[in-house]
mmCIF file of C-alpha atoms in Angstrom:
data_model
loop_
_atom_site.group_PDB
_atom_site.id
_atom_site.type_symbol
_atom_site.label_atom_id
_atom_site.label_comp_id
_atom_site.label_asym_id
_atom_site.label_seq_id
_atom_site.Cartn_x
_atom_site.Cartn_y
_atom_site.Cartn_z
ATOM 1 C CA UNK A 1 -7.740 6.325 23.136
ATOM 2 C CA UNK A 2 -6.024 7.901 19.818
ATOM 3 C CA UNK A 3 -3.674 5.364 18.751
ATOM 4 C CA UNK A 4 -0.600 7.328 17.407
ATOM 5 C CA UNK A 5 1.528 5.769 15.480
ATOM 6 C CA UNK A 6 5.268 7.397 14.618
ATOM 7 C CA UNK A 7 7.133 6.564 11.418
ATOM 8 C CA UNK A 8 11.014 8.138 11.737
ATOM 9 C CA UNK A 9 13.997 8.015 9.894
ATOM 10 C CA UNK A 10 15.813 5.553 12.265
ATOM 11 C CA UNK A 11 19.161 7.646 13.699
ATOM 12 C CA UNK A 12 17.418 8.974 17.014
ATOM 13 C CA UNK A 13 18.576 8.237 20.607
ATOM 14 C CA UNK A 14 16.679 6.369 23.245
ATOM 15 C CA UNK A 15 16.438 9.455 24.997
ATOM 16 C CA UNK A 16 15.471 11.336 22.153
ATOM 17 C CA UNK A 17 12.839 8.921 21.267
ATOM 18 C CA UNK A 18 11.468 9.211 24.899
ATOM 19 C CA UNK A 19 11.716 13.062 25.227
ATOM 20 C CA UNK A 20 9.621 13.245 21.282
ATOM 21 C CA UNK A 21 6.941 10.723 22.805
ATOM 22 C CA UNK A 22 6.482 12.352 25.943
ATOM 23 C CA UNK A 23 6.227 15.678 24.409
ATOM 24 C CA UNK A 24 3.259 14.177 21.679
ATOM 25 C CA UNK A 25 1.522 13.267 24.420
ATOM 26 C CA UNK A 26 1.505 16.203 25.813
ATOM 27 C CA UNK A 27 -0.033 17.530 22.859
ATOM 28 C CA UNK A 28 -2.427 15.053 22.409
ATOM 29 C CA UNK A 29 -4.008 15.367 26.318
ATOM 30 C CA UNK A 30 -3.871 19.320 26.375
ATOM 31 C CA UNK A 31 -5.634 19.411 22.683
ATOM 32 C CA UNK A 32 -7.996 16.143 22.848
ATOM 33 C CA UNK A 33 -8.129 16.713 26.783
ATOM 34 C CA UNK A 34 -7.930 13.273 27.300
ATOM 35 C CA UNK A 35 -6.937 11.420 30.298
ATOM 36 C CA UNK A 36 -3.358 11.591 31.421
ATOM 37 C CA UNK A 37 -2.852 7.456 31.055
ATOM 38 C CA UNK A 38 -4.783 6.989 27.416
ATOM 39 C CA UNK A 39 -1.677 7.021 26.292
ATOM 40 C CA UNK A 40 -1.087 4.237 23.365
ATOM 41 C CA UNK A 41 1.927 4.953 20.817
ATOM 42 C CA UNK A 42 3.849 2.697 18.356
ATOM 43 C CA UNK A 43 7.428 3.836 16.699
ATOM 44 C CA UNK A 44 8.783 2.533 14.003
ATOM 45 C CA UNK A 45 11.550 3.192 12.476
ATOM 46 C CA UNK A 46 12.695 3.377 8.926
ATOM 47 C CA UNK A 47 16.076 3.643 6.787
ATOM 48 C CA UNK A 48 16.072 7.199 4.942
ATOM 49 C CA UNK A 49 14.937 5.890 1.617
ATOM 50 C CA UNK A 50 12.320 3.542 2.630
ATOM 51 C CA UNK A 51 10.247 7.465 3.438
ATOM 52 C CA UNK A 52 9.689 9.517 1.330
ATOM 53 C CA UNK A 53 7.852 12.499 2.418
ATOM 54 C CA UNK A 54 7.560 15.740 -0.230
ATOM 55 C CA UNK A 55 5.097 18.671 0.110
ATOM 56 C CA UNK A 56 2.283 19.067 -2.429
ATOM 57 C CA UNK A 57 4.007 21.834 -3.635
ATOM 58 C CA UNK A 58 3.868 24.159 -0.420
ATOM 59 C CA UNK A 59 7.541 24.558 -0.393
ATOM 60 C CA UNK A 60 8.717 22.650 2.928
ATOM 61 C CA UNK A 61 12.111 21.301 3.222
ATOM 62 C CA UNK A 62 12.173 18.148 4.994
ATOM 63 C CA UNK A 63 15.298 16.480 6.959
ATOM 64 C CA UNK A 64 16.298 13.381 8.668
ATOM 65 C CA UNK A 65 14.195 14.501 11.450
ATOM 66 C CA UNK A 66 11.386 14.514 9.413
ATOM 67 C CA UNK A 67 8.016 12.706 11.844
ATOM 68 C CA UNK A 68 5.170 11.168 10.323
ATOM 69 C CA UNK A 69 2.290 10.679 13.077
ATOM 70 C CA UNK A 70 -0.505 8.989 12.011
ATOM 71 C CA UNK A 71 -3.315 9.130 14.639
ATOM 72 C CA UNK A 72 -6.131 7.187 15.031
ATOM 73 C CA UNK A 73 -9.508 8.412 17.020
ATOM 74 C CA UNK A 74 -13.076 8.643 18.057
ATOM 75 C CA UNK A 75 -14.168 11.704 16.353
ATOM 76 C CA UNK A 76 -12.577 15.232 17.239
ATOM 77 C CA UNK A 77 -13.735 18.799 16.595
ATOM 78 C CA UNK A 78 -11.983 20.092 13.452
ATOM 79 C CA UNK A 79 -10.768 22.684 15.982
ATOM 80 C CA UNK A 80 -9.542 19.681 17.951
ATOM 81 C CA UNK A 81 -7.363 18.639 15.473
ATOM 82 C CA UNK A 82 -6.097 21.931 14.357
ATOM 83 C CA UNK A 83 -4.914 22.913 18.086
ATOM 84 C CA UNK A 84 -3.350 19.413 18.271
ATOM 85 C CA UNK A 85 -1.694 20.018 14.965
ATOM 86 C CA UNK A 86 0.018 23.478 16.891
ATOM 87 C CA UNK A 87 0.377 22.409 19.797
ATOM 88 C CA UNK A 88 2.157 19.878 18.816
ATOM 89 C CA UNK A 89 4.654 21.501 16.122
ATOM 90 C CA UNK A 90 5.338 24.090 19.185
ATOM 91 C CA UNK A 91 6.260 21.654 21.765
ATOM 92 C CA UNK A 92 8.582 19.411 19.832
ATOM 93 C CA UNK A 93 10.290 22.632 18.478
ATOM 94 C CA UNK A 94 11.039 23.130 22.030
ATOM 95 C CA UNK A 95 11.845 19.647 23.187
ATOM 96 C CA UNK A 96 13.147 17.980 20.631
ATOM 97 C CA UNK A 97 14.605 20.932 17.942
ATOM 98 C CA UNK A 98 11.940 19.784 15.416
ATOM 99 C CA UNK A 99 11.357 22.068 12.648
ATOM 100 C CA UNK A 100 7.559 22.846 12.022
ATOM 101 C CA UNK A 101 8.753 21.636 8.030
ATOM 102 C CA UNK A 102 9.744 18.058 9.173
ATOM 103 C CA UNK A 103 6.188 17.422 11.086
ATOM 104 C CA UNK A 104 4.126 15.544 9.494
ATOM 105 C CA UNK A 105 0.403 14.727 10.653
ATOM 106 C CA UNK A 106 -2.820 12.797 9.526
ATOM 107 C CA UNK A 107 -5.680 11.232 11.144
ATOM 108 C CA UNK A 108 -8.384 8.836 10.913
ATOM 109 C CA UNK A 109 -11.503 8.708 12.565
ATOM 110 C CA UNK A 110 -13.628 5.428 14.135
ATOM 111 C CA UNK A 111 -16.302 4.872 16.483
ATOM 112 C CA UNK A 112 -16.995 3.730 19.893
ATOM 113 C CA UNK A 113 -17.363 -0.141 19.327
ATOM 114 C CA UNK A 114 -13.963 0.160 17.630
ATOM 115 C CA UNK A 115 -11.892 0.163 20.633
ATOM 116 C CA UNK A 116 -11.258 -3.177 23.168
ATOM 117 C CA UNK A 117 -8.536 -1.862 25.691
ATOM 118 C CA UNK A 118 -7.668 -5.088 26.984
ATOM 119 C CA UNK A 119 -10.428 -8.111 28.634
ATOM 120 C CA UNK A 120 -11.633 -8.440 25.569
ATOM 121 C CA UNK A 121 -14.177 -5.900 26.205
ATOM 122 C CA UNK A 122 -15.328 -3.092 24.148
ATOM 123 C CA UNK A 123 -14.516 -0.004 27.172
ATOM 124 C CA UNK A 124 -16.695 2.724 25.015
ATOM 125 C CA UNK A 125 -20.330 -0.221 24.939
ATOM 126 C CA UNK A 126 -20.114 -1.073 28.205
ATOM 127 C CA UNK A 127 -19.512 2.239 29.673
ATOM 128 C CA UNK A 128 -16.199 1.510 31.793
ATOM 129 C CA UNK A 129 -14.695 4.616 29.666
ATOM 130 C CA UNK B 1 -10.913 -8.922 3.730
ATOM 131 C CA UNK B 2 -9.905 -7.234 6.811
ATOM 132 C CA UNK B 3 -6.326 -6.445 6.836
ATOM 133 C CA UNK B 4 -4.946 -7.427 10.607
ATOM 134 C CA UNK B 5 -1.587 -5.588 11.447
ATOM 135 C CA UNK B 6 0.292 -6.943 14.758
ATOM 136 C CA UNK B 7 2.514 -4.824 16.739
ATOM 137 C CA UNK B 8 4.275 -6.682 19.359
ATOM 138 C CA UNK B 9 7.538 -6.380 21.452
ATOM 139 C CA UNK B 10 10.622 -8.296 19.966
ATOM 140 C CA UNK B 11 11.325 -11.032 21.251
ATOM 141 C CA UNK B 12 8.696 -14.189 20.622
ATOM 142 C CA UNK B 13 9.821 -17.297 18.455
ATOM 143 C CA UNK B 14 8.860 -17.896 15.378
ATOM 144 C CA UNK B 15 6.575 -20.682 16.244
ATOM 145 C CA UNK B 16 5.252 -18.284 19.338
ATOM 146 C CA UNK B 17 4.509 -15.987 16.405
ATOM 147 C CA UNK B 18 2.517 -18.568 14.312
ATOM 148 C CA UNK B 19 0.369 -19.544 17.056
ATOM 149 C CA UNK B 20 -0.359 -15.873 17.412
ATOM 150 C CA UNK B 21 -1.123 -15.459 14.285
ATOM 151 C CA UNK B 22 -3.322 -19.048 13.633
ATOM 152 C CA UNK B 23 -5.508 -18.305 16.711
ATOM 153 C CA UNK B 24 -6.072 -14.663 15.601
ATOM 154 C CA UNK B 25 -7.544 -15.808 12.477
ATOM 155 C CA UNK B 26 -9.689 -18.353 13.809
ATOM 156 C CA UNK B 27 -11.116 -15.687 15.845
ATOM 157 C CA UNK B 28 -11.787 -13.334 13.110
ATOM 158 C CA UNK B 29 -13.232 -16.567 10.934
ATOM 159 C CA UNK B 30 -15.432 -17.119 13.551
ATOM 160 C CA UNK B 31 -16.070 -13.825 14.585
ATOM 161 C CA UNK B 32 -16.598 -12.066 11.262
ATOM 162 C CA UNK B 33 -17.550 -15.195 9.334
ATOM 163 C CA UNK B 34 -14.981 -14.836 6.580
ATOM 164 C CA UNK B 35 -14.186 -17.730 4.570
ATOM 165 C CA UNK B 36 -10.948 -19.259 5.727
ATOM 166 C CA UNK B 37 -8.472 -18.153 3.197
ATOM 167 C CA UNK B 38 -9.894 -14.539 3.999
ATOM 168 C CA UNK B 39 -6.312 -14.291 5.860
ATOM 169 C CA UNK B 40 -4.136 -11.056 5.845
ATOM 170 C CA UNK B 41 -2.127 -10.528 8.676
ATOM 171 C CA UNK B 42 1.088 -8.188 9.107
ATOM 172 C CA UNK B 43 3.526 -8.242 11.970
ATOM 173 C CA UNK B 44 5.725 -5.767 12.932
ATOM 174 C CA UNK B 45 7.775 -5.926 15.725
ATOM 175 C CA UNK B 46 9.155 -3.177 18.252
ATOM 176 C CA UNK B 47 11.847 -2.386 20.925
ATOM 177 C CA UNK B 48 10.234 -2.548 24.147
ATOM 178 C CA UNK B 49 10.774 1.549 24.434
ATOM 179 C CA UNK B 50 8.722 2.041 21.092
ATOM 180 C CA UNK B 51 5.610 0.534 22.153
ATOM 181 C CA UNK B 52 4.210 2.599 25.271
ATOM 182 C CA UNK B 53 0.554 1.425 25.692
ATOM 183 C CA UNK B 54 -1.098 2.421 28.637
ATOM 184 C CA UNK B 55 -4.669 1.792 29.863
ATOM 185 C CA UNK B 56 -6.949 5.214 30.250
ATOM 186 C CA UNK B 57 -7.221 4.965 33.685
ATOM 187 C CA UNK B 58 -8.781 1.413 33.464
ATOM 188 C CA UNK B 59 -6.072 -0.520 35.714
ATOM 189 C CA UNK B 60 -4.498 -2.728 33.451
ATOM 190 C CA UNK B 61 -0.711 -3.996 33.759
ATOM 191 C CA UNK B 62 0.863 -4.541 30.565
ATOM 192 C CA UNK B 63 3.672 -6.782 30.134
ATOM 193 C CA UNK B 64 5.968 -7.326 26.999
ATOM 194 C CA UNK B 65 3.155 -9.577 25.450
ATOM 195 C CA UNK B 66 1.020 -6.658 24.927
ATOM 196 C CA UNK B 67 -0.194 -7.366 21.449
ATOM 197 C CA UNK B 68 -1.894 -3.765 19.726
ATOM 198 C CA UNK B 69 -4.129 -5.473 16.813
ATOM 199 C CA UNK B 70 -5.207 -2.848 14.244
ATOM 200 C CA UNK B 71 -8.098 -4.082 11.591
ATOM 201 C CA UNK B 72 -8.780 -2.364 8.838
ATOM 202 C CA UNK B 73 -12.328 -4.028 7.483
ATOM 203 C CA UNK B 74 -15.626 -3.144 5.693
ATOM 204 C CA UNK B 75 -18.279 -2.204 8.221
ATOM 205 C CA UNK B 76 -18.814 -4.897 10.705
ATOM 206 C CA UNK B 77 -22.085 -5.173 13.379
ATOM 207 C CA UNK B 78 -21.131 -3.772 17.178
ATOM 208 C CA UNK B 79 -22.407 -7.183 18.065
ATOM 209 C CA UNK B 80 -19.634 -8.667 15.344
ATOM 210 C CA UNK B 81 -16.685 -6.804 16.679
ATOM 211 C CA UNK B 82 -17.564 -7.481 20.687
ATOM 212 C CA UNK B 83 -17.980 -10.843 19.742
ATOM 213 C CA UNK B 84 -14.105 -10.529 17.827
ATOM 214 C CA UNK B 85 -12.736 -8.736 20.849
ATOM 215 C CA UNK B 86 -14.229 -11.725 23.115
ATOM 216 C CA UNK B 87 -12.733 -14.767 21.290
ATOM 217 C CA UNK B 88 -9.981 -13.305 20.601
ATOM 218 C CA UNK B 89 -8.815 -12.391 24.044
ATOM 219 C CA UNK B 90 -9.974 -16.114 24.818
ATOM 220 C CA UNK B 91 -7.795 -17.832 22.211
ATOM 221 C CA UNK B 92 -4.857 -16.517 22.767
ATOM 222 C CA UNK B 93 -4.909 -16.636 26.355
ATOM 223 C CA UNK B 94 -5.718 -20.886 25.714
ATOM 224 C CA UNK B 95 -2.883 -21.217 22.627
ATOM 225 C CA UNK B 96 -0.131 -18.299 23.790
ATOM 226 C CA UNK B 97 -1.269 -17.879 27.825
ATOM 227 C CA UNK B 98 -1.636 -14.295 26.493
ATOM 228 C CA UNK B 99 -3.184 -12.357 29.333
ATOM 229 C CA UNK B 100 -6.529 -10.644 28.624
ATOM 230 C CA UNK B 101 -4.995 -7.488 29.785
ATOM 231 C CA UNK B 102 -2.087 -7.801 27.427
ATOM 232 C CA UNK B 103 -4.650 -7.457 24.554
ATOM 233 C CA UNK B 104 -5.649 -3.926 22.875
ATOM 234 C CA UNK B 105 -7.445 -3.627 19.986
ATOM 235 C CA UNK B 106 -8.706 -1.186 17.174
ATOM 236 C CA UNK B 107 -10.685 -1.464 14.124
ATOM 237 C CA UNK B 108 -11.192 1.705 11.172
ATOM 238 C CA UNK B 109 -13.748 0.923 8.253
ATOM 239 C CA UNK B 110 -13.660 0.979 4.771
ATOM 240 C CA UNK B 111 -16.171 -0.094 1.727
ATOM 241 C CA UNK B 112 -16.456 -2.338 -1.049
ATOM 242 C CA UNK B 113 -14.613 0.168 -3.464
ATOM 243 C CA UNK B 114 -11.277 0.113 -1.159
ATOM 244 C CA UNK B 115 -10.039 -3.636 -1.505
ATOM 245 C CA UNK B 116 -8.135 -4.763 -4.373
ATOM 246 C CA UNK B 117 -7.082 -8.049 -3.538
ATOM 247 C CA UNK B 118 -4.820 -8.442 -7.079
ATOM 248 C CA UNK B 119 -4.782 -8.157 -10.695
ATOM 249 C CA UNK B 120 -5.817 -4.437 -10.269
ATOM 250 C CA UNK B 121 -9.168 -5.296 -9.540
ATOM 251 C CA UNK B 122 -11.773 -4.519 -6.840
ATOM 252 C CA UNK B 123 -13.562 -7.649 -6.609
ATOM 253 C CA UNK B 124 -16.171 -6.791 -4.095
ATOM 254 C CA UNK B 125 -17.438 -4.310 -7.250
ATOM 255 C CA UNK B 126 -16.467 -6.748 -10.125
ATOM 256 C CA UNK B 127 -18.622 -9.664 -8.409
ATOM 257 C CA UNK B 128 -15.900 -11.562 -8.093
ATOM 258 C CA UNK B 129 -16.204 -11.671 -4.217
ATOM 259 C CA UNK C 1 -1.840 13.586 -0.121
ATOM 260 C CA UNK C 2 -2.302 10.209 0.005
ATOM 261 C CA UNK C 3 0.075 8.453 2.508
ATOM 262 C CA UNK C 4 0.852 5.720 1.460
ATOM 263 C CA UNK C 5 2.372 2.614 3.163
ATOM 264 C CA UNK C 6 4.143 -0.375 1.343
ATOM 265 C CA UNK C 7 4.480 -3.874 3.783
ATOM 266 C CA UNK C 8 7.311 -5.967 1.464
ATOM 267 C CA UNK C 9 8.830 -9.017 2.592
ATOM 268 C CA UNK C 10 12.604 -8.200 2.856
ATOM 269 C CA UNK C 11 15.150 -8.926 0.132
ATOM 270 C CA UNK C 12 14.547 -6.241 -2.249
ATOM 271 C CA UNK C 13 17.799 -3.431 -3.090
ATOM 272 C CA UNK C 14 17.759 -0.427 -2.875
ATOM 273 C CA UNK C 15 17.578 0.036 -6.269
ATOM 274 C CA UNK C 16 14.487 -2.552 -6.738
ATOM 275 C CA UNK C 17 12.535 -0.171 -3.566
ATOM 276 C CA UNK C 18 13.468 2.780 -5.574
ATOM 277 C CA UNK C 19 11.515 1.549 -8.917
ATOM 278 C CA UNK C 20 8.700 0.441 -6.842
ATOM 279 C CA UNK C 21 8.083 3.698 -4.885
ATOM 280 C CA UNK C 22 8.717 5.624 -8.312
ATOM 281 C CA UNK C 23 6.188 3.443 -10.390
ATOM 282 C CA UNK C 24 3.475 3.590 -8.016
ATOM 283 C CA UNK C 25 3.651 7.473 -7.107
ATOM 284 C CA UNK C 26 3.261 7.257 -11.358
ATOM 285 C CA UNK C 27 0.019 5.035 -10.640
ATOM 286 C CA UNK C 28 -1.004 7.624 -8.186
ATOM 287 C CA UNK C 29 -0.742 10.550 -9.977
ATOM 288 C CA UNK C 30 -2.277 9.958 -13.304
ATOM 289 C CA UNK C 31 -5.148 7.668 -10.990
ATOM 290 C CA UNK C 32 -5.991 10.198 -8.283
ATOM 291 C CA UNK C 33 -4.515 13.520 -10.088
ATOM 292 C CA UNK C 34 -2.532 14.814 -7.283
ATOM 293 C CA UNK C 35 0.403 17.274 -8.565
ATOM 294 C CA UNK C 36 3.564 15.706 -8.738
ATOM 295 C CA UNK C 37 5.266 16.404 -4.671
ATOM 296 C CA UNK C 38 1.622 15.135 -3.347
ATOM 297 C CA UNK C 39 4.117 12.018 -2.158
ATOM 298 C CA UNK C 40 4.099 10.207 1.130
ATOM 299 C CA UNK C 41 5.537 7.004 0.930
ATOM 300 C CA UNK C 42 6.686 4.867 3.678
ATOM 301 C CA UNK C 43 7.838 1.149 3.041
ATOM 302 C CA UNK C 44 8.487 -1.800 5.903
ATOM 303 C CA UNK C 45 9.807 -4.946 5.547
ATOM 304 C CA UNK C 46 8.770 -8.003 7.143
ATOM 305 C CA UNK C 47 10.602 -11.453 7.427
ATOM 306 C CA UNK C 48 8.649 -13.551 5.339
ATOM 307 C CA UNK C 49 6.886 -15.318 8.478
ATOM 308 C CA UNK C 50 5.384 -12.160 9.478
ATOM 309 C CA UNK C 51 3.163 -11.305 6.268
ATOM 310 C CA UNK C 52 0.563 -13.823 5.896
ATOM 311 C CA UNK C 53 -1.305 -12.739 2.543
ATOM 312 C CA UNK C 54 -3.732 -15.211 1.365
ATOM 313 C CA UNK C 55 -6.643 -14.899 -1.232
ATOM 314 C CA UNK C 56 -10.297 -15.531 -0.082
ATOM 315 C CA UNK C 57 -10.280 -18.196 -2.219
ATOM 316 C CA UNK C 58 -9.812 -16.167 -5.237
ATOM 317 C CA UNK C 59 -7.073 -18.547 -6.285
ATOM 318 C CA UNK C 60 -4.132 -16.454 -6.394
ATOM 319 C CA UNK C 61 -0.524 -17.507 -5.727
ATOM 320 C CA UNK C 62 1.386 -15.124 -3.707
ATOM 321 C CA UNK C 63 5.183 -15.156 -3.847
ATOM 322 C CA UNK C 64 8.311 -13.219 -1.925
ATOM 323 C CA UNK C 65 7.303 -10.096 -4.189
ATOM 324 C CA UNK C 66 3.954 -9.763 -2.650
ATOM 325 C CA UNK C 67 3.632 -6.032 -2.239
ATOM 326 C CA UNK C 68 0.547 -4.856 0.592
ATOM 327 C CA UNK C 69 -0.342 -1.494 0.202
ATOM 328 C CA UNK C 70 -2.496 0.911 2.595
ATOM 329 C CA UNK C 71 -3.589 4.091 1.477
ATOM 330 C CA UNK C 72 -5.127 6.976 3.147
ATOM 331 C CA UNK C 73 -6.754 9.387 1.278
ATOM 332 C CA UNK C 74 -9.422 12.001 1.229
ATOM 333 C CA UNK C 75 -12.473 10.422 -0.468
ATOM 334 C CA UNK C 76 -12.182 9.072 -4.152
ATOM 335 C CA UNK C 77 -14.523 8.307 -6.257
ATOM 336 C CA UNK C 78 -15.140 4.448 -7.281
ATOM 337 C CA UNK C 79 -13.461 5.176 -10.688
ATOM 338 C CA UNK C 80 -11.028 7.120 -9.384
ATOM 339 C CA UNK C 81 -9.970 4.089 -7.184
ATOM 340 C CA UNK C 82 -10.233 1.525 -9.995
ATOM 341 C CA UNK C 83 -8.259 3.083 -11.598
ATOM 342 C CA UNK C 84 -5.457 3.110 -9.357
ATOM 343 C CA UNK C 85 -5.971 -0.343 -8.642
ATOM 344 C CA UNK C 86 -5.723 -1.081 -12.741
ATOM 345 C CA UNK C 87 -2.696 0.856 -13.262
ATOM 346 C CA UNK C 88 -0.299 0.534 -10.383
ATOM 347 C CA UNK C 89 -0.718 -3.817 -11.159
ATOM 348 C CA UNK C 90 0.028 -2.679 -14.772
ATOM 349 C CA UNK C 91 3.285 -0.198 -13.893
ATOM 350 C CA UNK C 92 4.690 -2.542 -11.466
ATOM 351 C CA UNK C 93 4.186 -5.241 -13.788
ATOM 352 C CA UNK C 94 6.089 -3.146 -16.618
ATOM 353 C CA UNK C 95 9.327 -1.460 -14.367
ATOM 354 C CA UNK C 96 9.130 -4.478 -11.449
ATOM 355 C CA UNK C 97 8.219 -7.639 -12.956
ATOM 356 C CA UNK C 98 5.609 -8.072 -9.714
ATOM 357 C CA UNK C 99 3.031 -10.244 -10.365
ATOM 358 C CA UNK C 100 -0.728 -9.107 -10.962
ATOM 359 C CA UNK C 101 -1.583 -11.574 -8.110
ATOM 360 C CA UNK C 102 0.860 -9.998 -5.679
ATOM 361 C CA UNK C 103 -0.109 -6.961 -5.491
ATOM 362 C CA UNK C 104 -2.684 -6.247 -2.734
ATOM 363 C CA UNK C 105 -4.529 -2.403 -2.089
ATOM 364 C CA UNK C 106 -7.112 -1.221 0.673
ATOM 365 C CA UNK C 107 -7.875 2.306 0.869
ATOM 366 C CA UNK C 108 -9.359 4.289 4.159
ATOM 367 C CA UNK C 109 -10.716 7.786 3.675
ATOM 368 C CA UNK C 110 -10.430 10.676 5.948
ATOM 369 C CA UNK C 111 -11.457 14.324 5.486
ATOM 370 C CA UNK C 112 -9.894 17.956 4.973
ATOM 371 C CA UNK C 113 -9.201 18.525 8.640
ATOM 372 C CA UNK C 114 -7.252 15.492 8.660
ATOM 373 C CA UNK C 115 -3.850 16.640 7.319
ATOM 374 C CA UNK C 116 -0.957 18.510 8.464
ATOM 375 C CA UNK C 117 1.599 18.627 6.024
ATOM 376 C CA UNK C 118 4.278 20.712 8.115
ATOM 377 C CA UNK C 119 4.218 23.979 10.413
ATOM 378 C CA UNK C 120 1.285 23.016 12.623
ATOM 379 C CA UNK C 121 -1.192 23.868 9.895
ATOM 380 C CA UNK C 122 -4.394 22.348 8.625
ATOM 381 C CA UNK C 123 -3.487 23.079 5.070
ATOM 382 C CA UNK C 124 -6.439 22.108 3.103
ATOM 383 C CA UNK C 125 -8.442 24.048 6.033
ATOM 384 C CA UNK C 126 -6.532 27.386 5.824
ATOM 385 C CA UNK C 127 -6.418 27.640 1.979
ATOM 386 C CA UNK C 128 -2.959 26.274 1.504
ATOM 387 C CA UNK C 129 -3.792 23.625 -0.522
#
């Protein structure tokens, strides 16, 4: 069920697009151990001024590759989130040539009568999920 | 006051779009019971290969109507939101021939302190709403 | 922290975005105290058709500059948000020329375990921040 939205600096290929999706959710089902189909993400794209992503102060260089997921869930285990935070960084190194610096991450948390899959039902009430 | 975004897959006229977005609000007036200018609604729309929305198992076939609604609101009643995810899927099967499985939706929750709806106010603390 | 996401209708330059994301990171800052690289911005623009911003019945006039923006934030208090609300309508007024009555705010809150600001890290969770 997370919802995972991606904000990028519009320049990528279709094919990277697909192999950085494919590889997120591959994060999100090993960390959140969720079903292999609950898979629900939305790109958009952006020209390189219209995001502007700095650090706080911890020091990170970001580049045009810079990814800002933005997750939305059913509650998670703080140690939920912080596998899915590494996992993820790891795997789109590998995939995509991400650097950790240019990975950006935040969630936000809802409940079970939040979520209508499709029939207009609410899958988490009725107890089809 | 809730804040509807639309993600869709390019490609619907601009009157396909308004009759989206007309029959999504009377939903949510009728649904929620806000008054009738209580209308804020963002589209954004997506290449079909940046909106992957699957179905957690549950069988559904999306086509490139899927419509992902995402609410942002103050705290509505389970009964509220089933009732939301109901008409809605209703409506815009009757106005757009939408199909029910083409429909996914997901609400987060806010308070009264985290709507300013202009002149750098929040009127659900100044009394004004 | 924040992240902060602007929904414009398009038309503005470069020059105009630049103003606006540098006057309201001002707002933020001296509102919510964050040090000065706490800044995650992320604009999209929308043909006019697809942002429907009304009032409930407050009696405001919105016009092409109509500005929607979604923060997400760790909690604030209801001062701290006020605030925000006050000065970014009084900056944007000052370096934009946007209209009180176009500029629209909601805020959702998460919590520490929330954010990953690069490297797979949970920063306010390890110490980092």
């Amino acid at each position: 069920m997370p919802l995972i939205r991606f904000d990028l600096i519009e320049g990528r290929t279709d094919e990277q697009l697909k192999t950085l999706l494919d590889t997120a959710h591959d994060a999100m089902v090993e960390a959140f151990q969720v079903p292999q189909r609950d898979r629900y993400q939305i790109v958009t794209q952006h020209p390189a001024n219209q995001m502007i992503i700095q650090d706080t102060g911890l020091g990170f260089e970001r580049s045009k590759d810079v990814v800002v997921i933005s997750v939305t869930s059913r509650p998670r285990t703080e140690e939920q989130k912080q596998n899915f935070y590494k996992l993820l960084v790891e795997k789109l190194g590998e995939t995509c040539g991400i650097e950790p610096n240019d990975i950006m991450i935040s969630i936000v948390s809802n409940t079970d009568a939040d979520w209508s899959f499709g029939m207009g039902e609410a899958q988490f009430l009725t107890g089809k999920l």
